[in-house]
Short mmCIF file of C-alpha atoms in Angstrom, two decimals:
data_model
loop_
_atom_site.label_atom_id
_atom_site.label_comp_id
_atom_site.label_asym_id
_atom_site.label_seq_id
_atom_site.Cartn_x
_atom_site.Cartn_y
_atom_site.Cartn_z
CA GLY A 1 -6.95 -39.31 -39.36
CA GLY A 2 -8.83 -42.44 -40.91
CA GLY A 3 -11.92 -41.60 -38.41
CA VAL A 4 -9.60 -41.44 -35.44
CA GLY A 5 -10.49 -38.20 -33.45
CA PHE A 6 -9.28 -36.05 -30.52
CA PRO A 7 -10.61 -38.48 -27.79
CA THR A 8 -8.56 -41.32 -28.98
CA PHE A 9 -5.42 -38.98 -28.92
CA LEU A 10 -6.12 -37.96 -25.51
CA VAL A 11 -6.53 -41.32 -24.08
CA ASN A 12 -3.55 -42.63 -25.62
CA SER A 13 -1.66 -39.69 -24.24
CA VAL A 14 -3.05 -40.14 -20.83
CA VAL A 15 -2.15 -43.88 -20.95
CA VAL A 16 1.51 -43.33 -21.99
CA ALA A 17 1.93 -40.59 -19.53
CA VAL A 18 0.67 -42.24 -16.59
CA GLY A 19 2.60 -45.42 -17.53
CA ALA A 20 5.73 -43.57 -17.73
CA VAL A 21 4.93 -41.73 -14.29
CA ILE A 22 4.15 -44.89 -12.61
CA GLY A 23 7.43 -46.62 -14.00
CA ASN A 24 9.78 -43.91 -13.45
CA VAL A 25 8.54 -43.31 -9.68
CA VAL A 26 8.52 -47.14 -8.93
CA SER A 27 11.86 -47.82 -10.53
CA CYS A 28 13.74 -44.57 -9.65
CA SER A 29 12.75 -44.56 -6.06
CA MET A 30 13.98 -48.13 -5.35
CA ALA A 31 17.30 -47.56 -7.37
CA ALA A 32 17.74 -44.32 -5.40
CA TYR A 33 17.08 -46.05 -2.13
CA ALA A 34 19.65 -48.85 -2.84
CA PHE A 35 22.41 -46.09 -3.96
CA ALA A 36 21.76 -43.87 -0.78
CA ARG A 37 21.07 -46.50 1.90
CA LEU A 38 22.35 -49.95 1.20
CA ARG A 39 25.85 -51.16 1.02
CA PHE A 40 26.87 -53.48 -1.79
CA ARG A 41 29.75 -54.21 -4.15
CA PHE A 42 30.42 -51.50 -7.03
CA SER A 43 27.45 -49.29 -5.79
CA GLY A 44 29.66 -46.18 -6.12
CA VAL A 45 30.96 -47.38 -9.74
CA MET A 46 27.35 -47.93 -10.76
CA PHE A 47 25.99 -44.73 -9.52
CA GLY A 48 28.88 -42.91 -11.28
CA PHE A 49 27.91 -44.91 -14.39
CA ALA A 50 24.29 -43.94 -13.78
CA LEU A 51 25.24 -40.28 -13.59
CA VAL A 52 27.27 -40.23 -16.89
CA THR A 53 24.37 -41.70 -18.79
CA ILE A 54 22.62 -38.17 -18.10
CA MET A 55 24.97 -36.72 -20.60
CA LEU A 56 24.58 -39.37 -23.04
CA PRO A 57 22.28 -38.19 -26.01
CA ALA A 58 19.06 -40.23 -26.22
CA HIS A 59 19.88 -40.51 -30.16
CA VAL A 60 22.71 -42.78 -29.31
CA THR A 61 20.57 -45.39 -27.70
CA LEU A 62 17.59 -45.00 -30.07
CA ILE A 63 18.89 -47.52 -32.85
CA PRO A 64 19.79 -50.15 -30.52
CA GLN A 65 16.44 -49.78 -28.59
CA TYR A 66 14.55 -49.74 -31.84
CA VAL A 67 15.91 -53.18 -33.16
CA ILE A 68 15.38 -54.72 -29.81
CA PHE A 69 11.65 -53.77 -29.74
CA GLN A 70 11.27 -54.50 -33.52
CA LYS A 71 12.78 -58.06 -32.84
CA LEU A 72 10.32 -58.37 -29.94
CA SER A 73 7.51 -57.24 -32.52
CA LEU A 74 6.68 -54.50 -29.91
CA VAL A 75 6.72 -51.31 -32.44
CA ASP A 76 3.73 -49.66 -33.03
CA SER A 77 2.49 -50.22 -29.39
CA PHE A 78 2.92 -48.30 -26.04
CA VAL A 79 5.38 -50.82 -24.55
CA PRO A 80 8.55 -49.20 -26.03
CA LEU A 81 7.43 -45.90 -24.38
CA ILE A 82 6.55 -47.32 -20.95
CA LEU A 83 8.75 -50.26 -20.48
CA PRO A 84 12.08 -48.30 -20.42
CA LYS A 85 10.75 -46.29 -17.55
CA LEU A 86 10.22 -49.35 -15.56
CA LEU A 87 13.92 -49.98 -15.74
CA ALA A 88 15.06 -46.74 -13.97
CA THR A 89 16.60 -45.38 -17.30
CA ASP A 90 16.10 -42.00 -16.42
CA SER A 91 19.12 -41.26 -14.36
CA PHE A 92 18.24 -37.65 -13.53
CA PHE A 93 15.55 -38.68 -11.49
CA VAL A 94 17.48 -41.41 -9.69
CA PHE A 95 20.03 -38.65 -8.72
CA LEU A 96 17.32 -36.44 -7.80
CA MET A 97 15.84 -39.05 -5.46
CA VAL A 98 19.15 -40.17 -4.06
CA GLN A 99 20.13 -36.74 -3.01
CA PHE A 100 16.67 -36.39 -1.31
CA ILE A 101 17.05 -39.78 0.47
CA ARG A 102 20.56 -39.14 1.80
CA GLY A 103 19.18 -35.89 3.56
CA LEU A 104 16.81 -37.93 5.46
CA PRO A 105 18.23 -38.81 9.15
CA ARG A 106 19.57 -42.45 9.24
CA ASP A 107 18.33 -42.61 12.83
CA LEU A 108 14.78 -43.50 11.33
CA ASP A 109 16.37 -46.53 9.42
CA GLU A 110 18.22 -47.80 12.55
CA ALA A 111 15.04 -47.45 14.50
CA ALA A 112 12.95 -49.37 11.90
CA THR A 113 15.89 -51.96 12.00
CA ILE A 114 15.58 -52.46 15.62
CA ASP A 115 11.69 -52.65 15.37
CA GLY A 116 12.25 -55.93 13.01
CA CYS A 117 12.07 -54.21 9.55
CA GLY A 118 14.15 -55.34 6.80
CA PRO A 119 15.51 -53.22 3.83
CA TYR A 120 12.08 -53.61 2.04
CA ARG A 121 9.74 -52.72 4.93
CA THR A 122 12.01 -49.62 5.82
CA PHE A 123 11.83 -48.55 2.11
CA TRP A 124 8.04 -48.82 1.84
CA HIS A 125 6.92 -47.69 5.11
CA ILE A 126 9.76 -45.04 6.10
CA VAL A 127 11.52 -43.76 3.30
CA LEU A 128 9.00 -43.57 0.62
CA PRO A 129 6.59 -41.46 2.65
CA LEU A 130 9.10 -39.01 3.72
CA ALA A 131 10.23 -38.74 0.15
CA ARG A 132 7.15 -37.49 -1.05
CA PRO A 133 8.20 -34.13 -2.29
CA ALA A 134 11.07 -35.82 -4.55
CA ILE A 135 8.49 -38.45 -5.80
CA VAL A 136 5.87 -35.55 -6.81
CA THR A 137 8.73 -33.56 -8.54
CA THR A 138 9.57 -36.84 -10.42
CA SER A 139 5.86 -37.28 -11.45
CA ILE A 140 5.41 -33.83 -12.56
CA PHE A 141 8.48 -33.77 -14.81
CA THR A 142 7.72 -37.19 -16.25
CA PHE A 143 4.08 -36.35 -17.21
CA ILE A 144 4.81 -33.12 -18.70
CA TRP A 145 8.12 -34.28 -20.73
CA THR A 146 6.08 -37.43 -21.76
CA TRP A 147 3.10 -35.61 -22.70
CA ASN A 148 4.96 -33.18 -24.86
CA ASP A 149 7.27 -35.87 -26.38
CA PHE A 150 7.06 -36.10 -30.12
CA PHE A 151 10.21 -37.83 -31.31
CA SER A 152 10.01 -40.88 -29.39
CA GLN A 153 6.31 -41.44 -30.27
CA LEU A 154 7.20 -40.57 -33.97
CA ILE A 155 9.71 -43.23 -33.97
CA TYR A 156 7.60 -46.16 -32.42
CA LEU A 157 3.88 -45.28 -33.32
CA SER A 158 2.70 -45.67 -36.89
CA SER A 159 -0.86 -46.60 -36.49
CA ALA A 160 -3.45 -43.66 -36.38
CA GLU A 161 -5.20 -45.35 -33.47
CA ASN A 162 -2.15 -45.44 -31.50
CA TYR A 163 -1.24 -41.73 -31.85
CA THR A 164 -0.86 -39.50 -28.98
CA ILE A 165 -1.69 -35.85 -29.02
CA PRO A 166 1.64 -34.46 -30.35
CA MET A 167 1.28 -37.09 -33.23
CA GLY A 168 -2.60 -36.06 -33.78
CA LEU A 169 -1.59 -32.38 -34.24
CA ARG A 170 0.63 -33.34 -37.09
CA LEU A 171 -2.16 -34.86 -38.88
CA PHE A 172 -3.75 -31.43 -39.38
CA ILE A 173 -0.71 -30.22 -41.39
CA ASP A 174 -1.06 -31.50 -45.00
CA GLU A 175 1.84 -30.57 -47.25
CA THR A 176 -0.19 -31.10 -50.40
CA SER A 177 -3.27 -29.29 -49.68
CA SER A 178 -4.77 -26.71 -47.16
CA SER A 179 -3.93 -27.46 -43.57
CA SER A 180 -6.76 -27.26 -40.72
CA TYR A 181 -5.19 -24.34 -38.61
CA GLY A 182 -8.29 -23.78 -36.87
CA ALA A 183 -8.58 -27.25 -35.66
CA MET A 184 -5.08 -27.64 -34.94
CA PHE A 185 -5.03 -24.76 -32.48
CA ALA A 186 -8.13 -25.72 -30.82
CA MET A 187 -6.70 -29.29 -30.22
CA SER A 188 -3.44 -27.58 -28.94
CA VAL A 189 -5.37 -25.54 -26.35
CA LEU A 190 -7.29 -28.64 -25.19
CA SER A 191 -4.02 -30.47 -25.11
CA LEU A 192 -2.52 -27.98 -22.61
CA VAL A 193 -5.52 -28.53 -19.92
CA PRO A 194 -4.19 -31.95 -18.49
CA VAL A 195 -0.63 -30.55 -17.98
CA VAL A 196 -1.93 -27.18 -16.30
CA LEU A 197 -4.39 -29.16 -14.04
CA PHE A 198 -1.50 -31.62 -13.04
CA PHE A 199 1.07 -28.93 -12.48
CA ALA A 200 -1.58 -26.92 -10.38
CA ALA A 201 -2.54 -29.76 -8.38
CA PHE A 202 0.93 -30.51 -7.35
CA GLN A 203 2.77 -27.29 -7.65
CA ARG A 204 3.53 -26.77 -3.65
CA PHE A 205 5.15 -30.40 -3.40
CA LEU A 206 7.16 -29.51 -6.53
CA VAL A 207 8.74 -26.30 -5.03
CA GLN A 208 9.15 -28.25 -1.72
CA GLY A 209 10.87 -31.04 -3.65
CA VAL A 210 13.37 -28.77 -5.61
CA ALA A 211 13.83 -26.67 -2.41
CA THR A 212 15.09 -29.50 -0.34
CA THR A 213 16.74 -31.94 -2.82
CA GLY A 214 20.55 -31.79 -2.22
CA LEU A 215 20.43 -30.39 1.15
CA LYS A 216 21.64 -32.76 3.86
CA GLY A 217 20.03 -32.87 7.36
#
């Protein structure tokens, strides 16, 4: 595609996937801590609204989001694919972390408060390290879903130099002439390697996170 090769697609995919993972882990963990531990007005209503958005099809918000990013001249960049993750828009992971944090003993928070820790220090030094299984679970699913996402990238990316691997694979299929199936299959196999390695590295944390999420101690 215009002199752009697999290494470029690979780097773009890594940037988008890692950016999405960092965004989801940071934003969803902070939102989950607020819902699970802090008391503020309309917290229950806001949490319920967040859960309702899980059932909302992504296509419903697609056009408004696209219009916003187009007005900001951010289309054909990685920003529309990463920025929403920094705003805790994936309510599924917020719910997952809320259930996990609710299972942690409140005595730890009270002990931290007695020692002079405020909500922020309690979150960073007490809750976050203990929530590692839920964080790893969020990281794995976010990485795999973002890595394999074709639809969002098709909507927002138009330049070949910004294509990710799913978009790059599409270049091998030409409707007017012969398609390069051999190169396409080779690239498909190579594209699976990061996902397999990422999953293998954190598999035991994933099992632990799924097994303990939703249980209350």
